[in-house]
């Protein structure tokens, strides 16, 4: 553990933290342009997490109803279970569509920016690279950047919703 901490401190002294901050600053430029779409996508992720927690709560009520602990809620629990499941399907479909839309917009914009830089670049300097290397940079690296933009904040928010929901569920369970 101490070796790991020493390695992290060494990397910070080498300037890796500043390099990471510069990279996130560059990505933030694209995130600012599409903040509304990314915000909606984040809310959809959070809603999906909340519905996942709702499924576990409803299934617990359904099991209690079936086993006779609270049989008066059987119809309600079954309807709620189906409703939450259908809600998850629609949220997932809409989230996938929105993710693709954001992905295409940002990737096209990044590729256009890179293309403008390539046009203004010294071609002799580029001749040392194989065409496959340049193509990978245009495609592979762009996809990594977009993946980071579309996963970091939405995933963090979704995990926080799951954590808060799990803690509240635990509090509710302990009260019973």
PDB file of C-alpha atoms in Angstrom, residues 16-31 145 148-149:
ATOM      1  CA  UNK A  16       0.840  13.855 -14.346  1.00  0.00           C
ATOM      2  CA  UNK A  17      -1.830  15.696 -12.369  1.00  0.00           C
ATOM      3  CA  UNK A  18      -1.356  18.856 -14.449  1.00  0.00           C
ATOM      4  CA  UNK A  19      -1.440  16.751 -17.604  1.00  0.00           C
ATOM      5  CA  UNK A  20      -4.692  15.125 -16.485  1.00  0.00           C
ATOM      6  CA  UNK A  21      -6.188  18.535 -15.648  1.00  0.00           C
ATOM      7  CA  UNK A  22      -5.240  19.826 -19.114  1.00  0.00           C
ATOM      8  CA  UNK A  23      -6.861  16.803 -20.768  1.00  0.00           C
ATOM      9  CA  UNK A  24     -10.059  17.242 -18.749  1.00  0.00           C
ATOM     10  CA  UNK A  25     -10.035  20.947 -19.614  1.00  0.00           C
ATOM     11  CA  UNK A  26      -9.856  20.073 -23.305  1.00  0.00           C
ATOM     12  CA  UNK A  27     -12.750  17.603 -22.933  1.00  0.00           C
ATOM     13  CA  UNK A  28     -14.719  20.147 -20.893  1.00  0.00           C
ATOM     14  CA  UNK A  29     -14.811  22.357 -23.986  1.00  0.00           C
ATOM     15  CA  UNK A  30     -16.946  19.745 -25.726  1.00  0.00           C
ATOM     16  CA  UNK A  31     -18.932  19.006 -22.593  1.00  0.00           C
ATOM     17  CA  UNK A 145     -12.618  10.671 -25.492  1.00  0.00           C
ATOM     18  CA  UNK A 148     -14.952   9.440 -21.084  1.00  0.00           C
ATOM     19  CA  UNK A 149     -17.286  12.380 -21.691  1.00  0.00           C
TER      20      UNK A 149
END
